[in-house]
mmCIF file with all atom_site columns, C-alpha atoms in Angstrom:
data_model
loop_
_atom_site.group_PDB
_atom_site.id
_atom_site.type_symbol
_atom_site.label_atom_id
_atom_site.label_alt_id
_atom_site.label_comp_id
_atom_site.label_asym_id
_atom_site.label_entity_id
_atom_site.label_seq_id
_atom_site.pdbx_PDB_ins_code
_atom_site.Cartn_x
_atom_site.Cartn_y
_atom_site.Cartn_z
_atom_site.occupancy
_atom_site.B_iso_or_equiv
_atom_site.pdbx_formal_charge
_atom_site.auth_seq_id
_atom_site.auth_comp_id
_atom_site.auth_asym_id
_atom_site.auth_atom_id
_atom_site.pdbx_PDB_model_num
ATOM 1   C CA . MET A 1 1   ? -55.002 -23.753 94.061  1.00 42.00 ? 1   MET A CA 1
ATOM 2   C CA . LYS A 1 2   ? -54.804 -26.402 96.759  1.00 64.00 ? 2   LYS A CA 1
ATOM 3   C CA . ALA A 1 3   ? -51.394 -27.633 97.891  1.00 66.00 ? 3   ALA A CA 1
ATOM 4   C CA . GLU A 1 4   ? -50.790 -31.327 97.459  1.00 85.00 ? 4   GLU A CA 1
ATOM 5   C CA . ASN A 1 5   ? -49.042 -33.824 99.676  1.00 89.00 ? 5   ASN A CA 1
ATOM 6   C CA . LYS A 1 6   ? -49.054 -37.631 99.757  1.00 88.00 ? 6   LYS A CA 1
ATOM 7   C CA . LEU A 1 7   ? -52.345 -37.808 101.642 1.00 87.00 ? 7   LEU A CA 1
ATOM 8   C CA . SER A 1 8   ? -54.207 -35.346 99.458  1.00 87.00 ? 8   SER A CA 1
ATOM 9   C CA . LYS A 1 9   ? -52.975 -37.183 96.344  1.00 89.00 ? 9   LYS A CA 1
ATOM 10  C CA . ILE A 1 10  ? -54.412 -40.458 97.698  1.00 87.00 ? 10  ILE A CA 1
ATOM 11  C CA . VAL A 1 11  ? -57.725 -38.762 98.424  1.00 89.00 ? 11  VAL A CA 1
ATOM 12  C CA . LYS A 1 12  ? -57.722 -37.239 94.923  1.00 88.00 ? 12  LYS A CA 1
ATOM 13  C CA . LYS A 1 13  ? -57.222 -40.705 93.376  1.00 89.00 ? 13  LYS A CA 1
ATOM 14  C CA . VAL A 1 14  ? -60.095 -42.109 95.432  1.00 88.00 ? 14  VAL A CA 1
ATOM 15  C CA . THR A 1 15  ? -62.396 -39.383 94.076  1.00 87.00 ? 15  THR A CA 1
ATOM 16  C CA . LEU A 1 16  ? -61.816 -40.788 90.592  1.00 88.00 ? 16  LEU A CA 1
ATOM 17  C CA . LEU A 1 17  ? -63.680 -43.943 91.655  1.00 90.00 ? 17  LEU A CA 1
ATOM 18  C CA . PRO A 1 18  ? -67.472 -44.100 91.429  1.00 91.00 ? 18  PRO A CA 1
ATOM 19  C CA . LYS A 1 19  ? -68.948 -41.893 94.188  1.00 88.00 ? 19  LYS A CA 1
ATOM 20  C CA . GLY A 1 20  ? -70.530 -44.864 95.984  1.00 90.00 ? 20  GLY A CA 1
ATOM 21  C CA . TRP A 1 21  ? -67.062 -46.350 96.549  1.00 91.00 ? 21  TRP A CA 1
ATOM 22  C CA . HIS A 1 22  ? -65.395 -43.263 98.084  1.00 89.00 ? 22  HIS A CA 1
ATOM 23  C CA . ALA A 1 23  ? -66.186 -43.959 101.762 1.00 89.00 ? 23  ALA A CA 1
ATOM 24  C CA . SER A 1 24  ? -65.249 -47.636 101.545 1.00 90.00 ? 24  SER A CA 1
ATOM 25  C CA . ALA A 1 25  ? -61.994 -46.912 99.700  1.00 88.00 ? 25  ALA A CA 1
ATOM 26  C CA . LEU A 1 26  ? -60.950 -44.113 102.068 1.00 87.00 ? 26  LEU A CA 1
ATOM 27  C CA . SER A 1 27  ? -61.832 -46.250 105.093 1.00 87.00 ? 27  SER A CA 1
ATOM 28  C CA . LEU A 1 28  ? -59.815 -49.186 103.751 1.00 87.00 ? 28  LEU A CA 1
ATOM 29  C CA . VAL A 1 29  ? -56.761 -47.029 103.034 1.00 84.00 ? 29  VAL A CA 1
ATOM 30  C CA . PHE A 1 30  ? -56.833 -45.308 106.419 1.00 83.00 ? 30  PHE A CA 1
ATOM 31  C CA . GLY A 1 31  ? -57.648 -48.499 108.289 1.00 82.00 ? 31  GLY A CA 1
ATOM 32  C CA . ASN A 1 32  ? -54.525 -50.081 106.824 1.00 80.00 ? 32  ASN A CA 1
ATOM 33  C CA . VAL A 1 33  ? -52.297 -47.087 107.589 1.00 80.00 ? 33  VAL A CA 1
ATOM 34  C CA . ILE A 1 34  ? -53.699 -46.190 111.031 1.00 81.00 ? 34  ILE A CA 1
ATOM 35  C CA . LYS A 1 35  ? -54.108 -49.658 112.543 1.00 78.00 ? 35  LYS A CA 1
ATOM 36  C CA . PHE A 1 36  ? -56.061 -48.608 115.643 1.00 81.00 ? 36  PHE A CA 1
ATOM 37  C CA . ALA A 1 37  ? -58.630 -46.741 113.518 1.00 78.00 ? 37  ALA A CA 1
ATOM 38  C CA . GLY A 1 38  ? -58.896 -49.844 111.318 1.00 78.00 ? 38  GLY A CA 1
ATOM 39  C CA . THR A 1 39  ? -59.374 -52.137 114.300 1.00 84.00 ? 39  THR A CA 1
ATOM 40  C CA . SER A 1 40  ? -62.235 -50.000 115.589 1.00 88.00 ? 40  SER A CA 1
ATOM 41  C CA . LYS A 1 41  ? -63.798 -49.888 112.093 1.00 90.00 ? 41  LYS A CA 1
ATOM 42  C CA . ILE A 1 42  ? -63.912 -46.094 111.868 1.00 94.00 ? 42  ILE A CA 1
ATOM 43  C CA . ARG A 1 43  ? -65.477 -45.150 108.541 1.00 94.00 ? 43  ARG A CA 1
ATOM 44  C CA . VAL A 1 44  ? -64.251 -42.147 106.547 1.00 94.00 ? 44  VAL A CA 1
ATOM 45  C CA . GLU A 1 45  ? -67.474 -40.761 105.081 1.00 95.00 ? 45  GLU A CA 1
ATOM 46  C CA . LYS A 1 46  ? -65.868 -37.647 103.598 1.00 95.00 ? 46  LYS A CA 1
ATOM 47  C CA . LEU A 1 47  ? -62.413 -36.137 103.453 1.00 93.00 ? 47  LEU A CA 1
ATOM 48  C CA . ASP A 1 48  ? -61.398 -33.107 101.437 1.00 92.00 ? 48  ASP A CA 1
ATOM 49  C CA . PHE A 1 49  ? -59.471 -29.870 101.927 1.00 91.00 ? 49  PHE A CA 1
ATOM 50  C CA . ALA A 1 50  ? -62.370 -28.174 103.737 1.00 90.00 ? 50  ALA A CA 1
ATOM 51  C CA . GLY A 1 51  ? -63.359 -30.859 106.197 1.00 96.00 ? 51  GLY A CA 1
ATOM 52  C CA . SER A 1 52  ? -63.779 -34.439 107.255 1.00 97.00 ? 52  SER A CA 1
ATOM 53  C CA . LYS A 1 53  ? -66.695 -36.575 108.337 1.00 98.00 ? 53  LYS A CA 1
ATOM 54  C CA . LEU A 1 54  ? -66.030 -39.902 110.055 1.00 97.00 ? 54  LEU A CA 1
ATOM 55  C CA . SER A 1 55  ? -68.394 -42.337 111.712 1.00 97.00 ? 55  SER A CA 1
ATOM 56  C CA . LEU A 1 56  ? -68.201 -45.133 114.236 1.00 97.00 ? 56  LEU A CA 1
ATOM 57  C CA . LYS A 1 57  ? -70.889 -47.761 114.666 1.00 97.00 ? 57  LYS A CA 1
ATOM 58  C CA . ASN A 1 58  ? -71.739 -48.942 118.162 1.00 97.00 ? 58  ASN A CA 1
ATOM 59  C CA . HIS A 1 59  ? -70.512 -52.507 117.653 1.00 94.00 ? 59  HIS A CA 1
ATOM 60  C CA . LYS A 1 60  ? -69.151 -54.912 120.244 1.00 94.00 ? 60  LYS A CA 1
ATOM 61  C CA . ARG A 1 61  ? -65.437 -54.232 119.686 1.00 92.00 ? 61  ARG A CA 1
ATOM 62  C CA . VAL A 1 62  ? -65.792 -50.550 120.708 1.00 93.00 ? 62  VAL A CA 1
ATOM 63  C CA . GLN A 1 63  ? -68.369 -50.893 123.496 1.00 92.00 ? 63  GLN A CA 1
ATOM 64  C CA . ASN A 1 64  ? -67.958 -50.153 127.158 1.00 92.00 ? 64  ASN A CA 1
ATOM 65  C CA . HIS A 1 65  ? -69.456 -52.115 130.057 1.00 93.00 ? 65  HIS A CA 1
ATOM 66  C CA . ILE A 1 66  ? -72.909 -50.518 129.590 1.00 92.00 ? 66  ILE A CA 1
ATOM 67  C CA . GLY A 1 67  ? -73.194 -51.168 125.848 1.00 92.00 ? 67  GLY A CA 1
ATOM 68  C CA . GLY A 1 68  ? -72.314 -47.692 124.618 1.00 93.00 ? 68  GLY A CA 1
ATOM 69  C CA . ILE A 1 69  ? -69.281 -46.571 122.661 1.00 96.00 ? 69  ILE A CA 1
ATOM 70  C CA . HIS A 1 70  ? -66.247 -46.589 124.963 1.00 95.00 ? 70  HIS A CA 1
ATOM 71  C CA . ALA A 1 71  ? -64.755 -43.249 126.017 1.00 95.00 ? 71  ALA A CA 1
ATOM 72  C CA . ALA A 1 72  ? -61.432 -44.130 124.365 1.00 95.00 ? 72  ALA A CA 1
ATOM 73  C CA . ALA A 1 73  ? -63.202 -44.964 121.096 1.00 95.00 ? 73  ALA A CA 1
ATOM 74  C CA . MET A 1 74  ? -64.951 -41.567 121.180 1.00 96.00 ? 74  MET A CA 1
ATOM 75  C CA . ALA A 1 75  ? -61.545 -39.911 121.606 1.00 96.00 ? 75  ALA A CA 1
ATOM 76  C CA . LEU A 1 76  ? -60.142 -42.001 118.732 1.00 95.00 ? 76  LEU A CA 1
ATOM 77  C CA . LEU A 1 77  ? -62.985 -40.860 116.456 1.00 97.00 ? 77  LEU A CA 1
ATOM 78  C CA . GLY A 1 78  ? -62.283 -37.200 117.214 1.00 97.00 ? 78  GLY A CA 1
ATOM 79  C CA . GLU A 1 79  ? -58.542 -37.652 116.859 1.00 96.00 ? 79  GLU A CA 1
ATOM 80  C CA . SER A 1 80  ? -58.991 -39.397 113.518 1.00 96.00 ? 80  SER A CA 1
ATOM 81  C CA . ALA A 1 81  ? -61.383 -36.761 112.121 1.00 97.00 ? 81  ALA A CA 1
ATOM 82  C CA . THR A 1 82  ? -59.081 -33.895 113.080 1.00 97.00 ? 82  THR A CA 1
ATOM 83  C CA . GLY A 1 83  ? -55.847 -35.713 112.257 1.00 95.00 ? 83  GLY A CA 1
ATOM 84  C CA . PHE A 1 84  ? -56.905 -36.771 108.761 1.00 94.00 ? 84  PHE A CA 1
ATOM 85  C CA . LEU A 1 85  ? -57.977 -33.187 108.045 1.00 95.00 ? 85  LEU A CA 1
ATOM 86  C CA . ILE A 1 86  ? -54.677 -31.760 109.316 1.00 96.00 ? 86  ILE A CA 1
ATOM 87  C CA . GLY A 1 87  ? -52.919 -34.397 107.219 1.00 93.00 ? 87  GLY A CA 1
ATOM 88  C CA . MET A 1 88  ? -54.499 -32.969 104.070 1.00 93.00 ? 88  MET A CA 1
ATOM 89  C CA . HIS A 1 89  ? -52.598 -29.703 104.612 1.00 95.00 ? 89  HIS A CA 1
ATOM 90  C CA . VAL A 1 90  ? -49.274 -30.436 106.305 1.00 95.00 ? 90  VAL A CA 1
ATOM 91  C CA . PRO A 1 91  ? -46.573 -30.465 103.603 1.00 94.00 ? 91  PRO A CA 1
ATOM 92  C CA . ASP A 1 92  ? -44.633 -33.697 103.084 1.00 94.00 ? 92  ASP A CA 1
ATOM 93  C CA . ASN A 1 93  ? -41.483 -32.131 104.564 1.00 94.00 ? 93  ASN A CA 1
ATOM 94  C CA . ARG A 1 94  ? -43.210 -31.849 107.964 1.00 95.00 ? 94  ARG A CA 1
ATOM 95  C CA . ILE A 1 95  ? -44.690 -34.333 110.439 1.00 95.00 ? 95  ILE A CA 1
ATOM 96  C CA . PRO A 1 96  ? -48.114 -33.817 112.034 1.00 96.00 ? 96  PRO A CA 1
ATOM 97  C CA . LEU A 1 97  ? -48.358 -34.768 115.725 1.00 96.00 ? 97  LEU A CA 1
ATOM 98  C CA . LEU A 1 98  ? -51.212 -34.717 118.194 1.00 97.00 ? 98  LEU A CA 1
ATOM 99  C CA . LYS A 1 99  ? -50.097 -32.256 120.878 1.00 98.00 ? 99  LYS A CA 1
ATOM 100 C CA . ASN A 1 100 ? -53.079 -32.242 123.198 1.00 97.00 ? 100 ASN A CA 1
ATOM 101 C CA . MET A 1 101 ? -56.663 -33.387 123.475 1.00 96.00 ? 101 MET A CA 1
ATOM 102 C CA . ASN A 1 102 ? -59.208 -32.073 125.905 1.00 96.00 ? 102 ASN A CA 1
ATOM 103 C CA . ILE A 1 103 ? -62.410 -34.068 126.217 1.00 97.00 ? 103 ILE A CA 1
ATOM 104 C CA . ASP A 1 104 ? -65.401 -33.455 128.428 1.00 97.00 ? 104 ASP A CA 1
ATOM 105 C CA . TYR A 1 105 ? -67.853 -36.346 128.549 1.00 96.00 ? 105 TYR A CA 1
ATOM 106 C CA . VAL A 1 106 ? -71.157 -34.543 129.046 1.00 96.00 ? 106 VAL A CA 1
ATOM 107 C CA . ARG A 1 107 ? -73.775 -37.236 128.410 1.00 94.00 ? 107 ARG A CA 1
ATOM 108 C CA . ARG A 1 108 ? -74.181 -40.887 127.577 1.00 93.00 ? 108 ARG A CA 1
ATOM 109 C CA . ALA A 1 109 ? -73.903 -41.530 123.834 1.00 94.00 ? 109 ALA A CA 1
ATOM 110 C CA . ALA A 1 110 ? -76.893 -43.122 122.136 1.00 95.00 ? 110 ALA A CA 1
ATOM 111 C CA . GLY A 1 111 ? -76.067 -45.479 119.272 1.00 97.00 ? 111 GLY A CA 1
ATOM 112 C CA . ASP A 1 112 ? -73.531 -44.624 116.582 1.00 98.00 ? 112 ASP A CA 1
ATOM 113 C CA . LEU A 1 113 ? -71.285 -41.554 116.459 1.00 98.00 ? 113 LEU A CA 1
ATOM 114 C CA . THR A 1 114 ? -70.335 -39.091 113.740 1.00 98.00 ? 114 THR A CA 1
ATOM 115 C CA . ALA A 1 115 ? -67.443 -36.613 113.901 1.00 98.00 ? 115 ALA A CA 1
ATOM 116 C CA . VAL A 1 116 ? -67.219 -33.565 111.644 1.00 98.00 ? 116 VAL A CA 1
ATOM 117 C CA . ALA A 1 117 ? -64.000 -31.514 111.626 1.00 98.00 ? 117 ALA A CA 1
ATOM 118 C CA . THR A 1 118 ? -63.438 -28.273 109.727 1.00 96.00 ? 118 THR A CA 1
ATOM 119 C CA . LEU A 1 119 ? -60.698 -25.737 109.133 1.00 96.00 ? 119 LEU A CA 1
ATOM 120 C CA . SER A 1 120 ? -61.026 -22.103 108.098 1.00 95.00 ? 120 SER A CA 1
ATOM 121 C CA . ASP A 1 121 ? -59.067 -20.677 105.172 1.00 95.00 ? 121 ASP A CA 1
ATOM 122 C CA . GLU A 1 122 ? -56.930 -18.766 107.703 1.00 96.00 ? 122 GLU A CA 1
ATOM 123 C CA . GLN A 1 123 ? -56.113 -21.969 109.609 1.00 96.00 ? 123 GLN A CA 1
ATOM 124 C CA . ILE A 1 124 ? -55.200 -23.763 106.369 1.00 95.00 ? 124 ILE A CA 1
ATOM 125 C CA . LYS A 1 125 ? -52.891 -20.918 105.355 1.00 95.00 ? 125 LYS A CA 1
ATOM 126 C CA . HIS A 1 126 ? -51.253 -21.002 108.811 1.00 96.00 ? 126 HIS A CA 1
ATOM 127 C CA . ILE A 1 127 ? -50.613 -24.759 108.547 1.00 95.00 ? 127 ILE A CA 1
ATOM 128 C CA . ARG A 1 128 ? -49.100 -24.493 105.086 1.00 94.00 ? 128 ARG A CA 1
ATOM 129 C CA . ASP A 1 129 ? -47.059 -21.317 105.665 1.00 94.00 ? 129 ASP A CA 1
ATOM 130 C CA . THR A 1 130 ? -45.659 -22.004 109.140 1.00 96.00 ? 130 THR A CA 1
ATOM 131 C CA . GLU A 1 131 ? -42.698 -24.360 109.320 1.00 95.00 ? 131 GLU A CA 1
ATOM 132 C CA . LYS A 1 132 ? -43.351 -25.378 112.927 1.00 97.00 ? 132 LYS A CA 1
ATOM 133 C CA . GLY A 1 133 ? -46.557 -24.652 114.772 1.00 97.00 ? 133 GLY A CA 1
ATOM 134 C CA . ASP A 1 134 ? -49.779 -25.869 116.274 1.00 97.00 ? 134 ASP A CA 1
ATOM 135 C CA . ILE A 1 135 ? -53.495 -25.286 115.912 1.00 97.00 ? 135 ILE A CA 1
ATOM 136 C CA . SER A 1 136 ? -56.785 -26.234 117.535 1.00 97.00 ? 136 SER A CA 1
ATOM 137 C CA . VAL A 1 137 ? -58.995 -28.145 115.121 1.00 95.00 ? 137 VAL A CA 1
ATOM 138 C CA . PRO A 1 138 ? -62.753 -27.801 115.683 1.00 90.00 ? 138 PRO A CA 1
ATOM 139 C CA . VAL A 1 139 ? -64.713 -31.074 115.764 1.00 97.00 ? 139 VAL A CA 1
ATOM 140 C CA . VAL A 1 140 ? -68.345 -31.796 116.544 1.00 98.00 ? 140 VAL A CA 1
ATOM 141 C CA . ILE A 1 141 ? -69.214 -35.333 117.614 1.00 98.00 ? 141 ILE A CA 1
ATOM 142 C CA . THR A 1 142 ? -72.878 -36.322 117.583 1.00 98.00 ? 142 THR A CA 1
ATOM 143 C CA . ASP A 1 143 ? -74.724 -39.528 118.401 1.00 98.00 ? 143 ASP A CA 1
ATOM 144 C CA . SER A 1 144 ? -77.651 -41.225 116.645 1.00 97.00 ? 144 SER A CA 1
ATOM 145 C CA . GLU A 1 145 ? -80.113 -38.911 118.411 1.00 97.00 ? 145 GLU A CA 1
ATOM 146 C CA . GLY A 1 146 ? -78.270 -35.776 117.269 1.00 97.00 ? 146 GLY A CA 1
ATOM 147 C CA . ASN A 1 147 ? -76.878 -35.027 120.747 1.00 97.00 ? 147 ASN A CA 1
ATOM 148 C CA . GLU A 1 148 ? -73.247 -34.136 121.460 1.00 97.00 ? 148 GLU A CA 1
ATOM 149 C CA . PRO A 1 149 ? -72.101 -36.628 124.115 1.00 97.00 ? 149 PRO A CA 1
ATOM 150 C CA . ILE A 1 150 ? -68.645 -35.058 124.304 1.00 96.00 ? 150 ILE A CA 1
ATOM 151 C CA . ASN A 1 151 ? -67.077 -31.664 123.882 1.00 96.00 ? 151 ASN A CA 1
ATOM 152 C CA . ALA A 1 152 ? -63.624 -32.097 122.434 1.00 96.00 ? 152 ALA A CA 1
ATOM 153 C CA . GLU A 1 153 ? -60.661 -30.005 121.420 1.00 95.00 ? 153 GLU A CA 1
ATOM 154 C CA . PHE A 1 154 ? -57.730 -31.502 119.526 1.00 98.00 ? 154 PHE A CA 1
ATOM 155 C CA . ILE A 1 155 ? -54.550 -29.481 119.209 1.00 98.00 ? 155 ILE A CA 1
ATOM 156 C CA . TRP A 1 156 ? -52.293 -30.620 116.401 1.00 98.00 ? 156 TRP A CA 1
ATOM 157 C CA . ALA A 1 157 ? -48.693 -29.600 115.902 1.00 98.00 ? 157 ALA A CA 1
ATOM 158 C CA . TRP A 1 158 ? -46.338 -30.016 112.992 1.00 97.00 ? 158 TRP A CA 1
ATOM 159 C CA . VAL A 1 159 ? -42.563 -30.019 112.891 1.00 97.00 ? 159 VAL A CA 1
ATOM 160 C CA . PRO A 1 160 ? -40.002 -30.267 110.102 1.00 96.00 ? 160 PRO A CA 1
ATOM 161 C CA . LYS A 1 161 ? -38.877 -33.771 109.222 1.00 92.00 ? 161 LYS A CA 1
ATOM 162 C CA . LYS A 1 162 ? -35.300 -34.532 110.109 1.00 86.00 ? 162 LYS A CA 1
ATOM 163 C CA . ARG A 1 163 ? -32.997 -34.717 107.127 1.00 74.00 ? 163 ARG A CA 1
ATOM 164 C CA . GLY A 1 164 ? -32.628 -38.207 105.745 1.00 63.00 ? 164 GLY A CA 1
ATOM 165 C CA . SER A 1 165 ? -36.063 -39.391 106.933 1.00 56.00 ? 165 SER A CA 1
#
């Protein structure tokens, strides 16, 4: 049985909508909560307990000086894909925080980007059973040609909420 928190309950409600509406509804919800992700128009294609898939179109608001997706927007896509997935598992009495991100830009990105993040059953158990900890969340970011323009590692931590918050 999957543990539930506020985020996973929202995702569960969205899955009650017609399947064709899931990505738009999830993107709208997250774009309103995480303003920077909303501004960049990151699209939540899929989010469940096992993984996430987010995309970012190469549109003017996220472009760099050579017409590709800006380095910071690539980092935002990876952070969002890993952070939303971590958020599905961190209990409501804890706060998830990005602890570290390591990004190697290895090639110019062509067109749009897609980020896919996953967690193993062991990682999920660790997140749920450990009051305070951190974990590296695997993410693969590919461009329209199927290449990986960046290699990225996002380390997420979680800490107990302070009483009264």
